[in-house]
Coordinates of C-alpha atoms in Angstrom, one line a residue:
M1 CA 156.5 129.8 2.9
T2 CA 152.1 130.5 2.7
P3 CA 150.3 128.1 5.1
L4 CA 148.1 125.4 3.6
Y5 CA 144.9 126.8 4.9
K6 CA 145.6 129.7 3.3
S7 CA 144.3 127.9 0.3
Q8 CA 142.2 125.0 1.7
N9 CA 138.9 125.7 2.4
I10 CA 137.2 123.5 5.0
Q11 CA 133.6 122.2 5.7
I12 CA 132.7 121.2 8.9
Y13 CA 129.4 119.4 9.9
N14 CA 128.1 121.3 13.2
S15 CA 126.1 119.5 15.1
L16 CA 124.5 122.9 16.6
S17 CA 123.3 124.2 12.8
G18 CA 122.7 120.5 11.9
E19 CA 124.9 122.0 8.3
K20 CA 128.0 121.8 6.9
E21 CA 130.0 125.3 7.6
S22 CA 133.3 127.0 6.3
F23 CA 135.5 126.2 9.1
K24 CA 136.9 129.7 10.2
P25 CA 139.2 130.0 13.6
I26 CA 138.5 132.9 15.8
D27 CA 141.9 133.6 15.7
E28 CA 143.7 133.2 12.6
G29 CA 146.2 130.7 11.9
Y30 CA 145.0 129.4 15.6
V31 CA 142.4 126.6 16.3
G32 CA 141.8 125.4 19.7
M33 CA 140.1 122.0 20.1
Y34 CA 138.6 120.3 23.3
V35 CA 137.7 116.8 23.4
C36 CA 135.6 115.0 26.1
G37 CA 137.7 112.0 27.4
P38 CA 137.3 108.9 28.5
T39 CA 136.2 108.1 32.7
V40 CA 139.0 106.0 33.8
Y41 CA 137.5 103.3 35.6
S42 CA 137.8 100.4 33.2
N43 CA 139.7 99.5 30.1
V44 CA 139.1 101.6 27.6
H45 CA 136.1 100.5 25.2
L46 CA 136.7 100.3 21.1
G47 CA 134.0 102.8 21.1
N48 CA 135.8 105.3 22.8
V49 CA 138.9 104.7 20.5
R50 CA 137.2 105.3 17.5
T51 CA 136.1 108.3 18.8
F52 CA 139.3 109.4 20.1
M53 CA 140.8 108.3 16.5
S54 CA 138.5 110.8 14.7
F55 CA 139.7 113.7 16.3
D56 CA 143.5 112.4 15.9
V57 CA 143.4 112.4 12.4
I58 CA 141.2 115.7 12.6
F59 CA 144.3 117.5 14.9
R60 CA 146.5 116.0 12.2
Y61 CA 145.1 117.3 8.9
L62 CA 144.6 120.7 10.6
K63 CA 148.6 120.4 11.8
H64 CA 149.3 119.5 8.2
L65 CA 147.7 122.5 7.2
G66 CA 150.0 124.5 9.3
Y67 CA 147.6 125.7 11.8
K68 CA 148.8 126.0 15.2
V69 CA 146.5 123.8 17.2
R70 CA 146.0 123.7 21.0
Y71 CA 144.0 120.3 21.5
V72 CA 142.5 119.6 24.9
R73 CA 141.6 116.2 25.9
N74 CA 140.6 115.7 29.7
I75 CA 140.8 112.8 31.9
T76 CA 137.6 112.3 33.7
D77 CA 138.9 111.0 37.3
A78 CA 135.8 112.1 39.6
G79 CA 132.2 113.3 39.7
H80 CA 131.1 111.1 37.3
L81 CA 128.2 108.6 38.5
E82 CA 126.3 105.7 37.1
N83 CA 124.1 105.9 34.4
D84 CA 125.4 109.6 33.7
A85 CA 122.9 110.7 36.6
D86 CA 122.8 113.0 40.0
V87 CA 122.5 110.1 41.7
G88 CA 124.2 106.8 42.4
E89 CA 128.0 105.9 42.9
D90 CA 130.8 107.8 41.5
R91 CA 131.9 105.0 39.1
I92 CA 135.6 105.2 40.1
A93 CA 135.0 104.7 43.4
K94 CA 132.3 101.8 43.1
K95 CA 135.5 100.1 40.8
A96 CA 137.8 101.2 43.9
R97 CA 135.5 99.6 46.7
L98 CA 135.2 96.3 44.5
E99 CA 138.4 95.8 43.8
Q100 CA 140.1 97.0 47.6
L101 CA 142.2 100.0 46.5
E102 CA 142.0 103.5 46.4
P103 CA 140.4 105.5 43.7
M104 CA 143.5 107.1 42.6
E105 CA 145.2 103.6 41.8
V106 CA 141.8 103.1 40.0
V107 CA 142.5 106.0 37.9
Q108 CA 146.0 105.4 37.7
R109 CA 145.6 101.6 36.3
Y110 CA 143.2 102.8 33.8
T111 CA 145.0 106.1 32.4
V112 CA 147.9 104.0 31.8
D113 CA 145.8 101.4 30.0
F114 CA 144.4 104.4 28.0
H115 CA 147.7 105.8 27.2
N116 CA 148.9 102.5 26.0
I117 CA 146.0 101.5 23.9
L118 CA 146.5 105.0 22.4
D119 CA 150.0 104.6 21.6
K120 CA 149.5 101.3 19.9
F121 CA 147.0 102.9 17.5
N122 CA 149.7 105.6 16.8
F123 CA 147.7 108.5 18.6
L124 CA 149.2 112.0 18.7
P125 CA 149.0 113.1 22.4
P126 CA 146.9 115.8 22.6
S127 CA 148.1 119.3 24.1
I128 CA 147.1 119.5 27.5
E129 CA 145.3 116.5 29.4
P130 CA 143.9 118.0 32.1
T131 CA 141.9 115.7 34.9
A132 CA 138.8 116.6 36.7
T133 CA 140.1 116.6 40.2
G134 CA 143.1 118.9 39.3
H135 CA 140.7 121.7 38.6
I136 CA 138.4 121.4 41.7
I137 CA 139.2 125.2 42.6
E138 CA 138.1 126.3 38.9
Q139 CA 134.8 124.5 39.1
I140 CA 133.7 126.1 42.4
E141 CA 134.3 129.3 41.0
L142 CA 132.6 129.0 37.9
I143 CA 129.6 127.6 40.3
K144 CA 129.5 130.7 42.7
T145 CA 129.4 133.2 39.2
I146 CA 126.4 130.9 38.1
I147 CA 124.7 131.3 41.6
D148 CA 125.6 135.2 41.3
N149 CA 123.8 135.1 37.9
G150 CA 120.4 133.8 39.0
F151 CA 120.8 130.3 37.1
A152 CA 121.3 128.1 40.2
Y153 CA 120.6 127.3 43.5
E154 CA 122.0 125.8 46.8
V155 CA 119.9 123.1 48.9
N156 CA 121.2 120.8 51.4
G157 CA 125.2 121.3 50.8
S158 CA 124.3 120.6 47.1
V159 CA 124.2 123.3 43.9
Y160 CA 121.7 122.7 41.4
F161 CA 121.8 124.2 37.4
D162 CA 118.0 125.8 37.5
V163 CA 117.1 124.7 34.0
H164 CA 113.8 126.2 33.9
K165 CA 115.2 129.9 34.9
F166 CA 117.8 129.5 32.1
N167 CA 115.1 128.6 29.4
E168 CA 113.2 131.9 30.0
S169 CA 116.1 133.8 28.6
H170 CA 118.3 130.9 26.6
D171 CA 117.6 128.0 24.9
Y172 CA 118.3 124.8 26.1
G173 CA 118.3 121.9 24.0
K174 CA 119.3 123.8 20.9
L175 CA 122.6 121.4 20.3
S176 CA 120.5 118.0 20.9
K177 CA 117.0 119.6 19.5
R178 CA 115.0 119.1 22.2
K179 CA 112.2 121.6 23.8
L180 CA 112.1 121.6 28.0
E181 CA 108.3 121.2 27.0
D182 CA 109.1 117.3 25.7
L183 CA 111.6 116.6 28.6
I184 CA 109.2 117.9 31.1
H185 CA 106.1 115.5 29.4
N186 CA 108.7 112.5 29.2
T187 CA 110.3 113.0 33.2
R188 CA 109.7 110.7 36.0
A189 CA 110.1 111.3 39.3
L190 CA 112.8 109.1 40.6
D191 CA 113.7 108.9 44.3
G192 CA 116.9 110.7 45.8
Q193 CA 116.0 113.8 43.2
S194 CA 113.3 115.4 45.6
D195 CA 116.2 118.4 46.6
K196 CA 115.6 119.6 43.3
K197 CA 113.2 121.9 41.7
N198 CA 112.8 120.3 39.0
P199 CA 113.6 116.7 37.5
Q200 CA 115.1 118.7 34.7
D201 CA 117.8 120.5 37.0
F202 CA 121.5 118.7 37.1
A203 CA 123.8 118.9 39.7
L204 CA 126.8 121.8 39.7
W205 CA 128.0 120.2 43.2
K206 CA 127.0 117.2 45.3
R207 CA 127.1 117.2 49.0
A208 CA 128.9 113.5 49.7
E209 CA 127.2 111.2 51.8
P210 CA 129.3 109.9 54.6
Q211 CA 130.7 107.1 53.2
H212 CA 131.6 108.5 50.0
I213 CA 135.6 109.1 49.3
M214 CA 136.0 111.3 46.9
R215 CA 135.3 114.8 48.6
W216 CA 136.5 118.2 48.1
P217 CA 135.6 121.3 50.9
S218 CA 133.7 123.9 49.2
P219 CA 131.2 126.7 50.4
W220 CA 128.1 124.5 50.3
S221 CA 129.4 121.3 51.7
D222 CA 132.6 118.9 51.5
G223 CA 131.4 117.1 48.3
F224 CA 132.3 116.8 44.5
P225 CA 131.6 118.3 41.2
G226 CA 129.0 117.5 38.6
W227 CA 130.2 115.4 35.7
H228 CA 129.0 118.6 33.5
L229 CA 130.8 121.0 34.8
E230 CA 134.3 119.5 34.9
C231 CA 134.8 119.8 30.9
T232 CA 133.1 123.4 31.0
A233 CA 136.0 124.5 34.1
M234 CA 138.8 122.8 31.8
S235 CA 137.7 123.6 28.4
T236 CA 137.2 127.2 28.9
K237 CA 140.6 127.5 31.4
Y238 CA 143.0 126.3 28.5
L239 CA 140.7 127.4 25.1
G240 CA 139.4 131.1 26.7
E241 CA 135.5 131.7 26.9
Q242 CA 134.9 130.8 23.7
F243 CA 136.8 128.5 21.2
D244 CA 136.7 126.9 17.9
I245 CA 135.7 123.2 18.0
H246 CA 134.5 120.7 20.7
G247 CA 134.2 116.9 20.0
G248 CA 133.1 113.8 21.5
G249 CA 130.9 110.8 20.7
M250 CA 127.5 111.2 19.5
D251 CA 125.9 109.7 23.1
L252 CA 127.4 113.1 24.8
K253 CA 125.4 115.5 22.8
F254 CA 122.6 114.9 25.4
P255 CA 122.9 115.7 28.3
H256 CA 126.5 116.3 28.9
H257 CA 127.1 118.7 25.9
E258 CA 124.0 120.5 26.3
C259 CA 124.5 121.4 30.0
E260 CA 128.0 122.3 29.0
I261 CA 126.3 125.3 27.1
A262 CA 124.0 126.1 29.5
Q263 CA 126.8 126.6 32.1
N264 CA 128.7 128.5 30.0
E265 CA 125.9 130.8 28.8
A266 CA 124.8 131.2 32.5
A267 CA 128.5 132.2 33.6
K268 CA 129.9 134.0 30.9
G269 CA 127.0 135.3 28.8
Q270 CA 128.2 133.7 25.4
T271 CA 128.0 130.6 23.8
P272 CA 131.1 128.6 23.9
V273 CA 131.7 127.2 21.0
N274 CA 131.3 127.8 17.3
Y275 CA 131.8 124.1 16.1
W276 CA 130.2 121.2 17.8
M277 CA 131.4 118.0 16.3
H278 CA 130.3 114.4 17.1
A279 CA 131.1 111.1 16.0
N280 CA 129.3 108.1 15.5
M281 CA 128.9 105.0 17.1
L282 CA 130.7 101.4 17.0
I283 CA 128.9 98.4 16.6
M284 CA 129.9 94.6 16.1
N285 CA 128.8 92.0 14.1
G286 CA 125.5 94.1 13.1
K287 CA 124.4 94.5 16.9
K288 CA 125.6 96.5 19.4
M289 CA 128.3 95.8 21.6
A290 CA 128.0 94.1 25.0
K291 CA 129.4 92.2 27.6
S292 CA 126.8 90.4 28.9
T293 CA 126.3 88.6 25.1
G294 CA 129.7 88.2 24.4
N295 CA 129.4 90.7 21.4
Y296 CA 132.3 92.6 22.6
I297 CA 136.0 92.9 22.2
L298 CA 138.7 95.4 24.0
P299 CA 141.3 97.3 21.9
G300 CA 144.0 95.1 22.9
E301 CA 142.4 91.6 22.2
I302 CA 142.6 93.0 18.5
F303 CA 146.4 92.6 18.7
T304 CA 146.8 89.3 20.6
G305 CA 143.3 87.6 18.5
N306 CA 142.3 86.3 21.7
N307 CA 138.7 86.9 21.4
P308 CA 136.0 84.2 19.6
N309 CA 134.9 87.3 17.8
I310 CA 138.0 87.4 15.4
T311 CA 139.7 84.5 14.0
K312 CA 143.5 86.1 14.4
A313 CA 145.4 88.6 15.6
F314 CA 145.8 91.9 13.8
E315 CA 148.3 94.4 13.4
P316 CA 147.3 98.1 15.3
G317 CA 148.0 99.7 11.4
V318 CA 145.3 97.5 9.8
A319 CA 142.7 98.1 12.9
R320 CA 143.2 102.1 12.7
F321 CA 142.7 101.5 8.7
F322 CA 139.9 99.8 9.2
M323 CA 138.0 102.4 11.1
L324 CA 139.1 105.2 9.2
Q325 CA 137.2 103.4 6.0
A326 CA 134.1 104.5 7.8
H327 CA 133.3 108.8 7.8
Y328 CA 133.1 109.5 11.6
R329 CA 129.9 110.6 11.5
S330 CA 128.1 107.1 10.0
V331 CA 128.1 103.8 11.9
L332 CA 130.7 101.5 11.9
D333 CA 130.3 97.7 11.9
F334 CA 133.2 96.0 13.5
T335 CA 133.6 92.5 12.0
N336 CA 135.9 89.8 11.5
D337 CA 135.3 89.7 7.2
G338 CA 135.8 93.7 7.5
L339 CA 139.2 93.5 9.4
L340 CA 140.3 90.6 7.0
A341 CA 139.2 92.6 3.7
S342 CA 141.1 96.2 5.4
E343 CA 144.5 93.9 6.0
K344 CA 144.5 93.0 2.3
G345 CA 143.9 96.5 1.6
F346 CA 146.2 97.8 4.2
N347 CA 148.8 95.6 2.7
R348 CA 148.6 96.5 -0.7
L349 CA 148.5 100.4 0.3
M350 CA 152.2 99.7 1.8
D351 CA 153.7 97.3 -0.5
A352 CA 152.7 100.2 -3.0
I353 CA 154.3 102.7 -1.3
K354 CA 157.4 100.5 -0.9
V355 CA 157.5 100.2 -4.5
L356 CA 157.3 103.8 -4.8
S357 CA 160.4 104.3 -3.2
D358 CA 162.4 102.4 -5.5
L359 CA 161.2 103.9 -8.4
K360 CA 163.0 106.9 -10.6
A361 CA 161.6 109.9 -11.9
G362 CA 161.3 110.2 -16.0
T363 CA 161.5 113.0 -18.4
N364 CA 157.7 113.8 -19.1
S365 CA 154.6 113.5 -17.0
T366 CA 151.8 111.4 -18.3
I367 CA 149.5 111.6 -15.3
D368 CA 147.8 114.5 -14.0
I369 CA 149.2 115.0 -10.6
T370 CA 148.1 118.2 -9.7
T371 CA 144.4 117.1 -9.7
W372 CA 144.6 114.1 -7.9
K373 CA 146.5 116.0 -5.4
Q374 CA 143.8 118.3 -5.0
S375 CA 141.2 115.4 -4.8
C376 CA 143.0 114.3 -1.5
Y377 CA 142.7 117.5 0.0
D378 CA 138.9 118.3 -1.2
A379 CA 138.2 114.8 0.5
M380 CA 139.8 116.0 3.9
N381 CA 138.3 119.7 3.5
D382 CA 134.7 117.8 3.1
D383 CA 134.1 117.2 6.9
F384 CA 137.4 115.2 7.1
N385 CA 136.5 112.3 4.8
S386 CA 138.5 109.5 5.5
P387 CA 137.0 106.9 2.9
V388 CA 137.0 109.1 0.2
L389 CA 140.6 109.9 0.8
I390 CA 141.5 106.6 0.8
A391 CA 139.1 105.7 -2.2
H392 CA 142.3 108.6 -3.8
L393 CA 145.3 106.8 -1.9
F394 CA 144.2 103.8 -3.9
E395 CA 144.0 105.3 -7.3
A396 CA 147.9 106.3 -6.4
V397 CA 148.3 102.6 -6.0
K398 CA 147.2 102.1 -9.3
Y399 CA 149.2 104.8 -10.7
I400 CA 152.5 103.5 -9.0
N401 CA 151.8 99.8 -10.6
Q402 CA 151.6 101.8 -13.9
L403 CA 155.0 103.8 -13.2
K404 CA 156.5 100.4 -12.4
E405 CA 155.4 99.1 -15.5
G406 CA 156.3 101.7 -17.5
S407 CA 153.0 102.5 -19.0
E408 CA 153.0 106.1 -17.6
S409 CA 155.6 108.6 -16.2
L410 CA 156.0 111.5 -14.1
D411 CA 158.9 114.3 -14.4
Q412 CA 161.2 115.0 -11.2
K413 CA 158.7 117.7 -10.1
D414 CA 155.5 115.5 -10.4
F415 CA 157.2 112.5 -9.1
T416 CA 158.4 114.3 -6.0
T417 CA 155.1 116.0 -5.6
F418 CA 153.5 112.5 -5.5
K419 CA 155.8 110.8 -3.2
E420 CA 155.4 113.7 -0.7
T421 CA 151.7 113.9 -0.9
I422 CA 151.3 109.9 -0.3
H423 CA 153.7 110.2 2.4
A424 CA 152.0 113.1 4.0
F425 CA 148.5 111.4 3.8
V426 CA 149.2 108.1 4.8
F427 CA 151.3 108.8 7.1
D428 CA 151.2 112.3 9.1
V429 CA 147.5 113.0 8.3
L430 CA 145.9 109.1 8.9
G431 CA 148.6 108.3 11.2
L432 CA 149.4 105.0 9.7
E433 CA 152.4 103.2 10.5
N434 CA 154.4 101.2 7.5
T435 CA 155.0 98.2 9.3
S436 CA 155.4 96.3 6.1
N437 CA 158.7 97.2 5.5
T438 CA 160.3 95.8 8.3
E439 CA 159.9 92.5 9.9
T440 CA 158.8 93.2 13.6
G441 CA 159.1 90.7 16.4
A442 CA 155.3 89.6 15.4
D443 CA 155.9 88.5 11.9
K444 CA 158.7 86.4 12.7
L445 CA 156.4 84.9 15.5
S446 CA 153.3 84.6 13.2
G447 CA 156.4 83.1 10.3
A448 CA 157.0 80.6 12.4
V449 CA 153.8 79.7 14.1
D450 CA 152.4 79.2 10.6
L451 CA 155.6 76.6 9.6
L452 CA 154.3 74.7 12.9
I453 CA 150.6 74.7 11.7
K454 CA 151.7 73.5 8.1
M455 CA 153.9 70.8 10.0
R456 CA 150.7 69.8 11.8
Q457 CA 148.5 69.4 8.8
E458 CA 150.9 67.1 7.2
A459 CA 150.8 65.3 10.3
R460 CA 147.4 64.7 10.5
I461 CA 147.3 63.8 6.8
N462 CA 149.9 61.2 7.3
K463 CA 147.8 60.2 10.2
D464 CA 150.5 60.8 12.8
F465 CA 148.0 62.0 15.3
S466 CA 150.7 61.9 18.1
L467 CA 153.1 64.7 16.4
S468 CA 149.6 66.6 15.4
D469 CA 148.7 66.8 19.4
K470 CA 152.4 67.3 20.5
I471 CA 152.1 70.8 18.2
R472 CA 149.1 71.8 19.4
D473 CA 149.4 71.3 23.3
E474 CA 153.4 72.4 23.0
L475 CA 152.4 76.1 21.3
A476 CA 149.4 76.0 24.0
E477 CA 151.8 75.7 26.9
L478 CA 153.7 78.8 25.1
G479 CA 150.5 80.0 25.2
I480 CA 149.6 80.1 21.4
Q481 CA 145.9 79.1 21.1
L482 CA 145.2 77.0 17.6
K483 CA 141.9 77.5 16.3
D484 CA 140.6 74.9 13.8
G485 CA 138.0 76.2 11.6
K486 CA 136.2 75.2 8.2
D487 CA 138.8 77.7 6.7
G488 CA 141.8 76.4 7.9
T489 CA 143.7 76.7 11.1
T490 CA 144.5 79.8 12.9
F491 CA 146.3 81.0 16.1
S492 CA 145.6 83.3 19.1
L493 CA 147.9 84.2 22.2
N494 CA 146.6 83.8 25.2

C-alpha cells in the first residue's frame, strides 16, 4: 500500500528562512524530530503544555501520513540556571534547597507530574525521552571537539564558547535574525562574568562552587554542563549530525536554539537542522500569565475548576480542543469564555460523530466527499493548520445532520471514506478523546451536584435558608465549593 505522504505536500514555516518551505525529509519515509522538553523543577506550565501539544499534533500527523518518526523530547534535570544565564543558582538545586530535598527527588516529583498532565491531555509519548544527567559523557566529548576546533576556551575550570571567533567564519544570529554587533552594543557587563573573553560568550561547562550539589568530574573541573550544550548532545546522538525538525517555544529561539546551531557548526562543520519550528506564547485574559498577579492557572486546575479565573471544571478534551483552535504560530489567549465556547463546539462535534455511527449508507452520493477529504489534508499540509482543519470538521457536522435528515446521501464507498476520514482527523491527528459516548465518574458527579444546586435554589426561593446553607456546607465538607454568580451557581473541586 502506497503511504499517504507520497500524495501530500507539507509546507512548513521554517524559522531559519522565515518562509514556508516544502517538507522533504533527509531520508525518504523517515523523520527525525527533536523538541526541547521541560526543566523539571516545578509543575508544568500551561504554556509548555501548549507547545508540546503543537508538536504532539505534528508527530501524529506525520505518523498518519505513513512516516516512520523518531520523536526525541528531552528532560532537563541539571545545568539550567536562573534567568537562562551562565551565573546564578541551578533551578533544580534551588528548589531542592528550599524544600530540603535531594535534587533528584525534585526531578522525580516534577517529571511524574509532567507525564501525568500530558497523559490527561492524551499526548502520545515521544520515541525517546533522554535526560541531561544521563548524557554527561557525550557532552564532555562534544566540548573537547569544540575546543580542538578552536571555538572554545577554558578558564579557571570553566569552558566558554568563543562567539566572536565563531562569527569570523560563521553567522551567529542567523536564526533569531540578530547581528553580533547589535548584541555587543546592547550588552552590559555583569558581575560574575569576568572569566569570559566577551559577554556574548556562553558556558559549555561550568566549574561548580563548593556549595553546588549537582556536579560531575571532567578534564577541566568538577562541574556541570551548560544548558545549551545538553540539547546539542542529545539531539545529535539520537537523530544524527543532521536531522529534519527541531521544535520548541518561541522564547527558546534566542539564545538557546541560536547557541545549539553554533555548537553543532563548531563541532560538526554543518548546520544541524533543516526545519526550525517555534510555537507561540500563551497569554491569559489578554495579559501575560504571572503568579504574582493571579493571572495564572495550572493545567490540573482546569480539570478541577479550582482557580478563580474559570467558573467551572473542564474536561481535558475540551481544553485540548480549545488550544488547537489557534494555529501553533499565533498567540493564544486563554479565557473562561473561550473554554465555554470550546466546550459547546467540542460536544457538538462528538455528538455528531455518535450520530454518524448510527447512520447507514445510501444508494447514491450527493456530497463531494473526495474534495472535502482533501481539504482536511490541505489544512494540515499548510504548516499544520489545525483551526482550518477544525472548520472543515464542522462542515462535516453539517453533512452528518443532512444525512440524518435525509436531505443528502452517500453511497457505501463514500460513506466509509467519510467515516474513516473523520475518525482519522478527530482522534488520530488532533488527538481528541470522545468522552461524550460514555458517562464518566466526572459526568455522574457533575450531574449529582447540579441536582443539589437546583434543590438549593428551590430552597432559597421558598426561603428555606437552613436547607440551602446545609447543602452548601455539606458539599464544602466533601471538597465541592459552590460559587454563586450573576449567571447562576457553579462548582469546583478543592
